Amino acid sequence: MADPSTTSPLTRASVQVAHDLIRSHIHKTPVLTNKTLTQLASTPRTAADLEKEGSNPEWKGRTPARPVLRLWFKCENLQRIGAFKARGAFHAIERLKQEPGWAESGGREKGVITHSSGNHAQALALAARTNSIPAYIIMPTISAPPKIAATRDTYGATVVFSGSTSVEREAATARGTMGLELQDQVLEQSSSSSSAGLDAIITPCGGGGMLSGVALSCEGTGIRVFGAEPSFEGADDAKRGYYAGERVEAVSTLTIADGLRTPVGKIPWSIIYERRLVAGMYSVTEDEIKAALRLVYERMKLVVEPSAVVGLAVALFNEDFRAMVEREAGEKGWDLGIVFSGGNVSLDALGKLFA
Amino acid sequence: MADPSTTSPLTRASVQVAHDLIRSHIHKTPVLTNKTLTQLASTPRTAADLEKEGSNPEWKGRTPARPVLRLWFKCENLQRIGAFKARGAFHAIERLKQEPGWAESGGREKGVITHSSGNHAQALALAARTNSIPAYIIMPTISAPPKIAATRDTYGATVVFSGSTSVEREAATARGTMGLELQDQVLEQSSSSSSAGLDAIITPCGGGGMLSGVALSCEGTGIRVFGAEPSFEGADDAKRGYYAGERVEAVSTLTIADGLRTPVGKIPWSIIYERRLVAGMYSVTEDEIKAALRLVYERMKLVVEPSAVVGLAVALFNEDFRAMVEREAGEKGWDLGIVFSGGNVSLDALGKLFA
């Protein structure tokens, strides 16, 4: 049982090593800007906005915050298999190939196995196929038929149960590679403008692998990292744990951000909370997620899944976050990196969401 | 009445001049690749595919072509106002500002006027606002309410009728600037692969401004340029004219590719046909456009309008085009640039399309 999440050190340098290992297998996804959304984020909301149905009731009666934000979008929805999880899957396979004795003991023939109902299944199936290694995926019977079909048909994985090497949830280091790219890309792209790189990054938080990985990638750089969650039915477990000082271990929620329904894991928690590498956690309502989703479709022309826009929803609609930016960044404002984590949503599901 | 389309010379060099003029106002939109779509384009279709309902009946019984294609997508759906027409609008205003006597005779105060029901209206409104010049747009009363709202509310234009400088359809040179970028970007991005730049480019053809502009941008480079149209209700006017040797001047069609319902214009025609700068015209059915649209949403995670994917539909489904590529390019294949012209479609319209 190889478990890279426990065998590699969790530092910024190890994120760089992971990046070198997977770079040739993944896309360097584009970093986009958008004038309309940057302007919207830097415009105070109206008192009426803060009171409207679907908004967080806490905002009612507050003076709207006046943050200055310049937004940079890291488009992992354009990553292979449509999500950042391609990074971890290729990393897991490359690490296995490096493991002494794995190939010699028939590891290539036995193949790899994991359990996942979503993007991770497709990602591992692709990474295994690229290396001509069989992949076995344990999927819950309630998995969405298109995700089962893509895993089996498009990426050639099998749905069986034993004998193979377990490839558990990939290391935070692999997911943090996207944070490294984002930092570099903003520096390259902002050379002609007044900004000198990012001040902060906000990412969605489900199991916490991506958030903690991005936090590692920013260690020692001065860039602040924030996490974003849905508030629906207690999906904001990491936020509640973060402010209570204790990890919430179980969650049961049907938020539309279906990639963020899981509680934060133990190793990510150690990075997010115990090592204090995440500077704050914020949550948003279902209506705020939908509003952000619509803006990304109509204004940015990108297909993203609901989970992907939770960070943008915080930047646009969470008055606690916005007031903090106003206070910390002042008139100069912040360059804020926003991670769009994935784009795996069916056209039928989208139609229902906006019907 | 300034009409830049007649006053600037129509050569590759004039496209470069236009590019310098507008570069700071527009996005250099990304060029993306996609392994799934490249693989699909390079896989022969099955006999059953060629016979299925919604396919062109001409393909029935043919031996499926075996082209080798590597696809490069120029994403003008990510351009400002969501379409390539931003290029022409900024060009028109910059040319006006250069015109002797325009400012002195009160041109800035009188403003600019045009007629358009769609992307051009929004583009001119934005370009005018950026220059603090009033814009007046004549829109048909049947225009889609969201397009009227965006033109008026988001970009601050007025819907009035007289006294101002007419800014007619922008020059092909301005639209060809996108072809220049595409050529350069593919060279930059393919430095690590085996390709040495593009062999061909295919773009949608409505009024023909973009197709003829891209053709100008390829003049003397050896890159072949092709046009793509819907076949529904005679929307393939440029194709019919091209092979009959005479421009078709009127068309009445309700193809879902609503940006391509107009007949090809006189000046574009002179570039496309009379100067032989376009190497061929191809058309696709409504079902083929929808299939391409679904692939772009689900596989590329991009929001595009139906008109934008007509070139991709040709590459994937038009057996005449595919057989020509097989014949001309052989086993080595072609690097084919595909232009996604715009992404202005409402979520409601999309829902209906795929319901």
mmCIF file of N, CA, C and O in Angstrom, chain A residues 24-25 27 30 32-36 39 77-78 80-82 122 129 150 154-155 293-294 296-304 343-348 350-351 354, chain B residues 24-25 27 30 32-36 39 77-82 129 150 154-155 293-294 296-304 343-348 350-351 354:
data_model
loop_
_atom_site.group_PDB
_atom_site.id
_atom_site.type_symbol
_atom_site.label_atom_id
_atom_site.label_comp_id
_atom_site.label_asym_id
_atom_site.label_seq_id
_atom_site.Cartn_x
_atom_site.Cartn_y
_atom_site.Cartn_z
ATOM 1 N N SER A 24 5.144 17.266 -17.459
ATOM 2 C CA SER A 24 4.985 16.861 -18.856
ATOM 3 C C SER A 24 3.649 16.153 -19.106
ATOM 4 O O SER A 24 3.258 15.951 -20.249
ATOM 5 N N HIS A 25 2.955 15.786 -18.043
ATOM 6 C CA HIS A 25 1.691 15.062 -18.227
ATOM 7 C C HIS A 25 0.462 15.949 -18.115
ATOM 8 O O HIS A 25 -0.643 15.524 -18.447
ATOM 9 N N HIS A 27 -1.635 19.915 -18.267
ATOM 10 C CA HIS A 27 -1.663 21.221 -18.936
ATOM 11 C C HIS A 27 -1.224 22.304 -17.960
ATOM 12 O O HIS A 27 -1.609 22.265 -16.791
ATOM 13 N N PRO A 30 -4.399 28.104 -18.352
ATOM 14 C CA PRO A 30 -4.254 29.560 -18.443
ATOM 15 C C PRO A 30 -4.721 30.297 -17.191
ATOM 16 O O PRO A 30 -5.562 29.805 -16.443
ATOM 17 N N LEU A 32 -6.585 33.743 -16.422
ATOM 18 C CA LEU A 32 -7.345 34.770 -17.135
ATOM 19 C C LEU A 32 -7.713 35.924 -16.202
ATOM 20 O O LEU A 32 -7.820 35.737 -14.989
ATOM 21 N N THR A 33 -7.896 37.081 -16.803
ATOM 22 C CA THR A 33 -8.451 38.211 -16.056
ATOM 23 C C THR A 33 -9.777 38.591 -16.704
ATOM 24 O O THR A 33 -10.072 38.157 -17.818
ATOM 25 N N ASN A 34 -10.578 39.387 -16.019
ATOM 26 C CA ASN A 34 -11.867 39.785 -16.568
ATOM 27 C C ASN A 34 -12.250 41.135 -15.972
ATOM 28 O O ASN A 34 -12.458 41.252 -14.766
ATOM 29 N N LYS A 35 -12.324 42.152 -16.842
ATOM 30 C CA LYS A 35 -12.559 43.511 -16.355
ATOM 31 C C LYS A 35 -13.896 43.654 -15.642
ATOM 32 O O LYS A 35 -14.003 44.334 -14.629
ATOM 33 N N THR A 36 -14.943 43.015 -16.201
ATOM 34 C CA THR A 36 -16.271 43.145 -15.588
ATOM 35 C C THR A 36 -16.276 42.603 -14.168
ATOM 36 O O THR A 36 -16.783 43.237 -13.244
ATOM 37 N N GLN A 39 -14.209 44.711 -11.756
ATOM 38 C CA GLN A 39 -14.939 45.934 -11.417
ATOM 39 C C GLN A 39 -16.068 45.640 -10.425
ATOM 40 O O GLN A 39 -16.254 46.365 -9.448
ATOM 41 N N ASN A 77 -10.437 24.200 -14.643
ATOM 42 C CA ASN A 77 -11.503 23.562 -15.419
ATOM 43 C C ASN A 77 -10.989 23.194 -16.812
ATOM 44 O O ASN A 77 -11.544 22.320 -17.464
ATOM 45 N N LEU A 78 -9.906 23.832 -17.243
ATOM 46 C CA LEU A 78 -9.309 23.515 -18.548
ATOM 47 C C LEU A 78 -8.171 22.496 -18.405
ATOM 48 O O LEU A 78 -7.450 22.214 -19.365
ATOM 49 N N ARG A 80 -6.540 18.649 -17.805
ATOM 50 C CA ARG A 80 -6.919 17.338 -18.353
ATOM 51 C C ARG A 80 -7.981 16.697 -17.450
ATOM 52 O O ARG A 80 -7.968 16.885 -16.247
ATOM 53 N N ILE A 81 -8.889 15.953 -18.019
ATOM 54 C CA ILE A 81 -10.105 15.409 -17.404
ATOM 55 C C ILE A 81 -10.966 16.508 -16.769
ATOM 56 O O ILE A 81 -11.925 16.203 -16.058
ATOM 57 N N GLY A 82 -10.678 17.767 -17.046
ATOM 58 C CA GLY A 82 -11.558 18.848 -16.604
ATOM 59 C C GLY A 82 -11.449 19.224 -15.146
ATOM 60 O O GLY A 82 -12.346 19.860 -14.613
ATOM 61 N N GLN A 122 -11.761 9.464 -12.780
ATOM 62 C CA GLN A 122 -11.375 9.723 -14.170
ATOM 63 C C GLN A 122 -9.898 10.057 -14.273
ATOM 64 O O GLN A 122 -9.209 9.655 -15.210
ATOM 65 N N ARG A 129 -3.813 4.685 -17.738
ATOM 66 C CA ARG A 129 -3.826 4.320 -19.154
ATOM 67 C C ARG A 129 -2.615 4.898 -19.881
ATOM 68 O O ARG A 129 -1.998 4.247 -20.723
ATOM 69 N N ALA A 150 -17.687 7.796 -18.372
ATOM 70 C CA ALA A 150 -16.424 8.426 -18.761
ATOM 71 C C ALA A 150 -15.255 7.630 -18.196
ATOM 72 O O ALA A 150 -14.252 7.391 -18.874
ATOM 73 N N THR A 154 -14.202 6.169 -21.674
ATOM 74 C CA THR A 154 -13.233 7.107 -22.225
ATOM 75 C C THR A 154 -11.835 6.793 -21.734
ATOM 76 O O THR A 154 -10.871 6.883 -22.486
ATOM 77 N N TYR A 155 -11.704 6.422 -20.465
ATOM 78 C CA TYR A 155 -10.365 6.268 -19.914
ATOM 79 C C TYR A 155 -9.997 4.804 -19.650
ATOM 80 O O TYR A 155 -8.929 4.510 -19.129
ATOM 81 N N LEU A 293 -21.822 31.459 -10.547
ATOM 82 C CA LEU A 293 -21.793 30.523 -11.677
ATOM 83 C C LEU A 293 -22.306 31.204 -12.947
ATOM 84 O O LEU A 293 -21.701 31.135 -14.018
ATOM 85 N N ARG A 294 -23.427 31.909 -12.796
ATOM 86 C CA ARG A 294 -24.010 32.597 -13.951
ATOM 87 C C ARG A 294 -23.044 33.651 -14.502
ATOM 88 O O ARG A 294 -22.866 33.782 -15.718
ATOM 89 N N VAL A 296 -19.794 33.637 -14.367
ATOM 90 C CA VAL A 296 -18.664 33.004 -15.046
ATOM 91 C C VAL A 296 -19.079 32.508 -16.435
ATOM 92 O O VAL A 296 -18.344 32.667 -17.405
ATOM 93 N N TYR A 297 -20.293 31.951 -16.545
ATOM 94 C CA TYR A 297 -20.775 31.513 -17.863
ATOM 95 C C TYR A 297 -20.972 32.699 -18.789
ATOM 96 O O TYR A 297 -20.508 32.692 -19.916
ATOM 97 N N GLU A 298 -21.675 33.714 -18.294
ATOM 98 C CA GLU A 298 -22.084 34.786 -19.193
ATOM 99 C C GLU A 298 -20.980 35.796 -19.445
ATOM 100 O O GLU A 298 -20.905 36.378 -20.520
ATOM 101 N N ARG A 299 -20.118 35.998 -18.461
ATOM 102 C CA ARG A 299 -19.089 37.038 -18.613
ATOM 103 C C ARG A 299 -17.733 36.482 -18.984
ATOM 104 O O ARG A 299 -16.948 37.146 -19.636
ATOM 105 N N MET A 300 -17.403 35.289 -18.496
ATOM 106 C CA MET A 300 -16.066 34.735 -18.781
ATOM 107 C C MET A 300 -16.109 33.655 -19.846
ATOM 108 O O MET A 300 -15.067 33.237 -20.330
ATOM 109 N N LYS A 301 -17.315 33.172 -20.188
ATOM 110 C CA LYS A 301 -17.481 32.155 -21.243
ATOM 111 C C LYS A 301 -16.786 30.853 -20.885
ATOM 112 O O LYS A 301 -16.242 30.174 -21.754
ATOM 113 N N LEU A 302 -16.781 30.533 -19.594
ATOM 114 C CA LEU A 302 -16.153 29.289 -19.162
ATOM 115 C C LEU A 302 -17.189 28.353 -18.560
ATOM 116 O O LEU A 302 -18.081 28.783 -17.826
ATOM 117 N N VAL A 303 -17.047 27.056 -18.876
ATOM 118 C CA VAL A 303 -17.865 26.031 -18.249
ATOM 119 C C VAL A 303 -17.160 25.590 -16.964
ATOM 120 O O VAL A 303 -16.044 25.073 -17.012
ATOM 121 N N VAL A 304 -17.781 25.847 -15.834
ATOM 122 C CA VAL A 304 -17.224 25.467 -14.537
ATOM 123 C C VAL A 304 -18.296 24.709 -13.764
ATOM 124 O O VAL A 304 -19.495 24.877 -14.020
ATOM 125 N N GLY A 343 -14.486 21.661 -14.181
ATOM 126 C CA GLY A 343 -15.595 21.992 -15.066
ATOM 127 C C GLY A 343 -16.443 20.800 -15.445
ATOM 128 O O GLY A 343 -17.102 20.811 -16.474
ATOM 129 N N ASN A 344 -16.440 19.765 -14.588
ATOM 130 C CA ASN A 344 -17.177 18.559 -14.952
ATOM 131 C C ASN A 344 -18.634 18.607 -14.500
ATOM 132 O O ASN A 344 -18.995 18.148 -13.428
ATOM 133 N N VAL A 345 -19.454 19.161 -15.372
ATOM 134 C CA VAL A 345 -20.881 19.260 -15.104
ATOM 135 C C VAL A 345 -21.584 18.944 -16.423
ATOM 136 O O VAL A 345 -21.111 19.324 -17.488
ATOM 137 N N SER A 346 -22.687 18.198 -16.372
ATOM 138 C CA SER A 346 -23.364 17.863 -17.623
ATOM 139 C C SER A 346 -24.277 19.004 -18.045
ATOM 140 O O SER A 346 -24.747 19.789 -17.216
ATOM 141 N N LEU A 347 -24.519 19.101 -19.351
ATOM 142 C CA LEU A 347 -25.404 20.150 -19.847
ATOM 143 C C LEU A 347 -26.810 19.993 -19.264
ATOM 144 O O LEU A 347 -27.489 20.980 -19.013
ATOM 145 N N ASP A 348 -27.218 18.743 -19.027
ATOM 146 C CA ASP A 348 -28.544 18.516 -18.444
ATOM 147 C C ASP A 348 -28.612 19.067 -17.018
ATOM 148 O O ASP A 348 -29.575 19.743 -16.641
ATOM 149 N N LEU A 350 -26.809 21.413 -15.739
ATOM 150 C CA LEU A 350 -26.779 22.869 -15.828
ATOM 151 C C LEU A 350 -28.153 23.440 -16.145
ATOM 152 O O LEU A 350 -28.588 24.411 -15.531
ATOM 153 N N GLY A 351 -28.808 22.815 -17.119
ATOM 154 C CA GLY A 351 -30.136 23.244 -17.519
ATOM 155 C C GLY A 351 -31.074 23.271 -16.320
ATOM 156 O O GLY A 351 -31.793 24.236 -16.100
ATOM 157 N N PHE A 354 -30.476 26.183 -13.806
ATOM 158 C CA PHE A 354 -30.901 27.531 -14.189
ATOM 159 C C PHE A 354 -32.335 27.584 -14.710
ATOM 160 O O PHE A 354 -32.763 28.593 -15.230
ATOM 161 N N SER B 24 -3.600 47.354 -27.675
ATOM 162 C CA SER B 24 -3.705 47.682 -26.243
ATOM 163 C C SER B 24 -5.152 47.667 -25.755
ATOM 164 O O SER B 24 -5.406 47.716 -24.559
ATOM 165 N N HIS B 25 -6.095 47.619 -26.670
ATOM 166 C CA HIS B 25 -7.511 47.658 -26.267
ATOM 167 C C HIS B 25 -8.146 46.284 -26.203
ATOM 168 O O HIS B 25 -9.249 46.133 -25.675
ATOM 169 N N HIS B 27 -8.027 41.792 -25.859
ATOM 170 C CA HIS B 27 -7.305 40.671 -25.254
ATOM 171 C C HIS B 27 -6.563 39.905 -26.335
ATOM 172 O O HIS B 27 -7.099 39.709 -27.429
ATOM 173 N N PRO B 30 -6.414 33.295 -25.654
ATOM 174 C CA PRO B 30 -5.576 32.093 -25.656
ATOM 175 C C PRO B 30 -5.838 31.183 -26.852
ATOM 176 O O PRO B 30 -6.916 31.177 -27.422
ATOM 177 N N LEU B 32 -5.898 27.237 -27.448
ATOM 178 C CA LEU B 32 -5.944 26.000 -26.663
ATOM 179 C C LEU B 32 -5.857 24.776 -27.566
ATOM 180 O O LEU B 32 -6.232 24.826 -28.737
ATOM 181 N N THR B 33 -5.350 23.690 -27.004
ATOM 182 C CA THR B 33 -5.403 22.402 -27.690
ATOM 183 C C THR B 33 -6.252 21.466 -26.845
ATOM 184 O O THR B 33 -6.535 21.758 -25.682
ATOM 185 N N ASN B 34 -6.677 20.357 -27.426
ATOM 186 C CA ASN B 34 -7.494 19.400 -26.686
ATOM 187 C C ASN B 34 -7.266 18.005 -27.259
ATOM 188 O O ASN B 34 -7.568 17.749 -28.426
ATOM 189 N N LYS B 35 -6.694 17.130 -26.440
ATOM 190 C CA LYS B 35 -6.323 15.802 -26.940
ATOM 191 C C LYS B 35 -7.527 15.006 -27.427
ATOM 192 O O LYS B 35 -7.464 14.319 -28.440
ATOM 193 N N THR B 36 -8.635 15.078 -26.684
ATOM 194 C CA THR B 36 -9.816 14.301 -27.072
ATOM 195 C C THR B 36 -10.314 14.722 -28.449
ATOM 196 O O THR B 36 -10.607 13.885 -29.305
ATOM 197 N N GLN B 39 -7.911 13.762 -31.258
ATOM 198 C CA GLN B 39 -8.011 12.329 -31.520
ATOM 199 C C GLN B 39 -9.293 12.003 -32.305
ATOM 200 O O GLN B 39 -9.269 11.229 -33.267
ATOM 201 N N ASN B 77 -14.108 33.656 -28.164
ATOM 202 C CA ASN B 77 -15.212 33.735 -27.208
ATOM 203 C C ASN B 77 -14.724 34.352 -25.902
ATOM 204 O O ASN B 77 -15.517 34.857 -25.124
ATOM 205 N N LEU B 78 -13.407 34.337 -25.681
ATOM 206 C CA LEU B 78 -12.833 34.966 -24.484
ATOM 207 C C LEU B 78 -12.366 36.407 -24.767
ATOM 208 O O LEU B 78 -11.739 37.043 -23.932
ATOM 209 N N GLN B 79 -12.679 36.912 -25.957
ATOM 210 C CA GLN B 79 -12.362 38.303 -26.318
ATOM 211 C C GLN B 79 -13.269 39.257 -25.535
ATOM 212 O O GLN B 79 -14.302 38.844 -24.994
ATOM 213 N N ARG B 80 -12.908 40.531 -25.453
ATOM 214 C CA ARG B 80 -13.788 41.519 -24.807
ATOM 215 C C ARG B 80 -15.140 41.522 -25.505
ATOM 216 O O ARG B 80 -15.220 41.321 -26.703
ATOM 217 N N ILE B 81 -16.201 41.775 -24.770
ATOM 218 C CA ILE B 81 -17.620 41.639 -25.155
ATOM 219 C C ILE B 81 -17.938 40.230 -25.674
ATOM 220 O O ILE B 81 -19.015 39.992 -26.219
ATOM 221 N N GLY B 82 -17.026 39.274 -25.508
ATOM 222 C CA GLY B 82 -17.339 37.890 -25.845
ATOM 223 C C GLY B 82 -17.306 37.552 -27.321
ATOM 224 O O GLY B 82 -17.864 36.535 -27.732
ATOM 225 N N ARG B 129 -17.341 54.060 -25.437
ATOM 226 C CA ARG B 129 -17.294 54.450 -24.025
ATOM 227 C C ARG B 129 -15.859 54.578 -23.537
ATOM 228 O O ARG B 129 -15.520 55.491 -22.788
ATOM 229 N N ALA B 150 -27.639 44.672 -22.669
ATOM 230 C CA ALA B 150 -26.187 44.760 -22.522
ATOM 231 C C ALA B 150 -25.656 45.990 -23.233
ATOM 232 O O ALA B 150 -24.816 46.715 -22.711
ATOM 233 N N THR B 154 -24.917 47.942 -19.913
ATOM 234 C CA THR B 154 -23.532 47.621 -19.570
ATOM 235 C C THR B 154 -22.556 48.549 -20.273
ATOM 236 O O THR B 154 -21.566 48.961 -19.702
ATOM 237 N N TYR B 155 -22.833 48.858 -21.529
ATOM 238 C CA TYR B 155 -21.853 49.624 -22.292
ATOM 239 C C TYR B 155 -22.283 51.069 -22.540
ATOM 240 O O TYR B 155 -21.582 51.819 -23.215
ATOM 241 N N LEU B 293 -21.074 21.633 -30.651
ATOM 242 C CA LEU B 293 -21.311 22.517 -29.510
ATOM 243 C C LEU B 293 -21.219 21.728 -28.202
ATOM 244 O O LEU B 293 -20.557 22.136 -27.241
ATOM 245 N N ARG B 294 -21.858 20.560 -28.172
ATOM 246 C CA ARG B 294 -21.850 19.731 -26.973
ATOM 247 C C ARG B 294 -20.412 19.296 -26.635
ATOM 248 O O ARG B 294 -20.003 19.311 -25.473
ATOM 249 N N VAL B 296 -17.649 20.869 -27.303
ATOM 250 C CA VAL B 296 -16.872 22.004 -26.784
ATOM 251 C C VAL B 296 -17.237 22.291 -25.327
ATOM 252 O O VAL B 296 -16.363 22.551 -24.493
ATOM 253 N N TYR B 297 -18.526 22.203 -25.005
ATOM 254 C CA TYR B 297 -18.932 22.406 -23.613
ATOM 255 C C TYR B 297 -18.375 21.314 -22.714
ATOM 256 O O TYR B 297 -17.787 21.581 -21.677
ATOM 257 N N GLU B 298 -18.577 20.060 -23.125
ATOM 258 C CA GLU B 298 -18.265 18.964 -22.220
ATOM 259 C C GLU B 298 -16.786 18.625 -22.196
ATOM 260 O O GLU B 298 -16.262 18.183 -21.170
ATOM 261 N N ARG B 299 -16.098 18.814 -23.301
ATOM 262 C CA ARG B 299 -14.687 18.415 -23.371
ATOM 263 C C ARG B 299 -13.727 19.574 -23.212
ATOM 264 O O ARG B 299 -12.618 19.402 -22.737
ATOM 265 N N MET B 300 -14.115 20.757 -23.694
ATOM 266 C CA MET B 300 -13.194 21.894 -23.610
ATOM 267 C C MET B 300 -13.565 22.871 -22.509
ATOM 268 O O MET B 300 -12.779 23.740 -22.177
ATOM 269 N N LYS B 301 -14.789 22.723 -21.961
ATOM 270 C CA LYS B 301 -15.237 23.582 -20.856
ATOM 271 C C LYS B 301 -15.319 25.047 -21.257
ATOM 272 O O LYS B 301 -15.022 25.941 -20.462
ATOM 273 N N LEU B 302 -15.678 25.265 -22.524
ATOM 274 C CA LEU B 302 -15.807 26.634 -23.000
ATOM 275 C C LEU B 302 -17.249 26.932 -23.386
ATOM 276 O O LEU B 302 -17.925 26.092 -23.981
ATOM 277 N N VAL B 303 -17.696 28.152 -23.039
ATOM 278 C CA VAL B 303 -18.997 28.627 -23.482
ATOM 279 C C VAL B 303 -18.820 29.290 -24.847
ATOM 280 O O VAL B 303 -18.095 30.284 -24.959
ATOM 281 N N VAL B 304 -19.420 28.715 -25.867
ATOM 282 C CA VAL B 304 -19.342 29.264 -27.222
ATOM 283 C C VAL B 304 -20.754 29.384 -27.776
ATOM 284 O O VAL B 304 -21.659 28.681 -27.330
ATOM 285 N N GLY B 343 -18.884 33.898 -27.874
ATOM 286 C CA GLY B 343 -19.535 33.098 -26.842
ATOM 287 C C GLY B 343 -20.773 33.763 -26.280
ATOM 288 O O GLY B 343 -21.162 33.493 -25.150
ATOM 289 N N ASN B 344 -21.418 34.631 -27.071
ATOM 290 C CA ASN B 344 -22.566 35.352 -26.528
ATOM 291 C C ASN B 344 -23.874 34.595 -26.722
ATOM 292 O O ASN B 344 -24.585 34.779 -27.701
ATOM 293 N N VAL B 345 -24.169 33.735 -25.761
ATOM 294 C CA VAL B 345 -25.398 32.961 -25.793
ATOM 295 C C VAL B 345 -25.925 32.961 -24.367
ATOM 296 O O VAL B 345 -25.152 32.899 -23.410
ATOM 297 N N SER B 346 -27.242 33.077 -24.201
ATOM 298 C CA SER B 346 -27.769 33.102 -22.835
ATOM 299 C C SER B 346 -27.926 31.679 -22.313
ATOM 300 O O SER B 346 -28.086 30.731 -23.083
ATOM 301 N N LEU B 347 -27.864 31.524 -21.000
ATOM 302 C CA LEU B 347 -28.050 30.204 -20.401
ATOM 303 C C LEU B 347 -29.427 29.641 -20.738
ATOM 304 O O LEU B 347 -29.596 28.436 -20.905
ATOM 305 N N ASP B 348 -30.429 30.529 -20.866
ATOM 306 C CA ASP B 348 -31.769 30.067 -21.205
ATOM 307 C C ASP B 348 -31.801 29.482 -22.617
ATOM 308 O O ASP B 348 -32.368 28.421 -22.854
ATOM 309 N N LEU B 350 -29.336 28.229 -24.285
ATOM 310 C CA LEU B 350 -28.588 26.975 -24.253
ATOM 311 C C LEU B 350 -29.441 25.831 -23.742
ATOM 312 O O LEU B 350 -29.450 24.737 -24.297
ATOM 313 N N GLY B 351 -30.148 26.099 -22.643
ATOM 314 C CA GLY B 351 -31.015 25.100 -22.047
ATOM 315 C C GLY B 351 -32.011 24.586 -23.085
ATOM 316 O O GLY B 351 -32.214 23.390 -23.228
ATOM 317 N N PHE B 354 -30.498 22.207 -25.773
ATOM 318 C CA PHE B 354 -30.142 20.844 -25.383
ATOM 319 C C PHE B 354 -31.269 20.141 -24.629
ATOM 320 O O PHE B 354 -31.067 19.062 -24.097
#
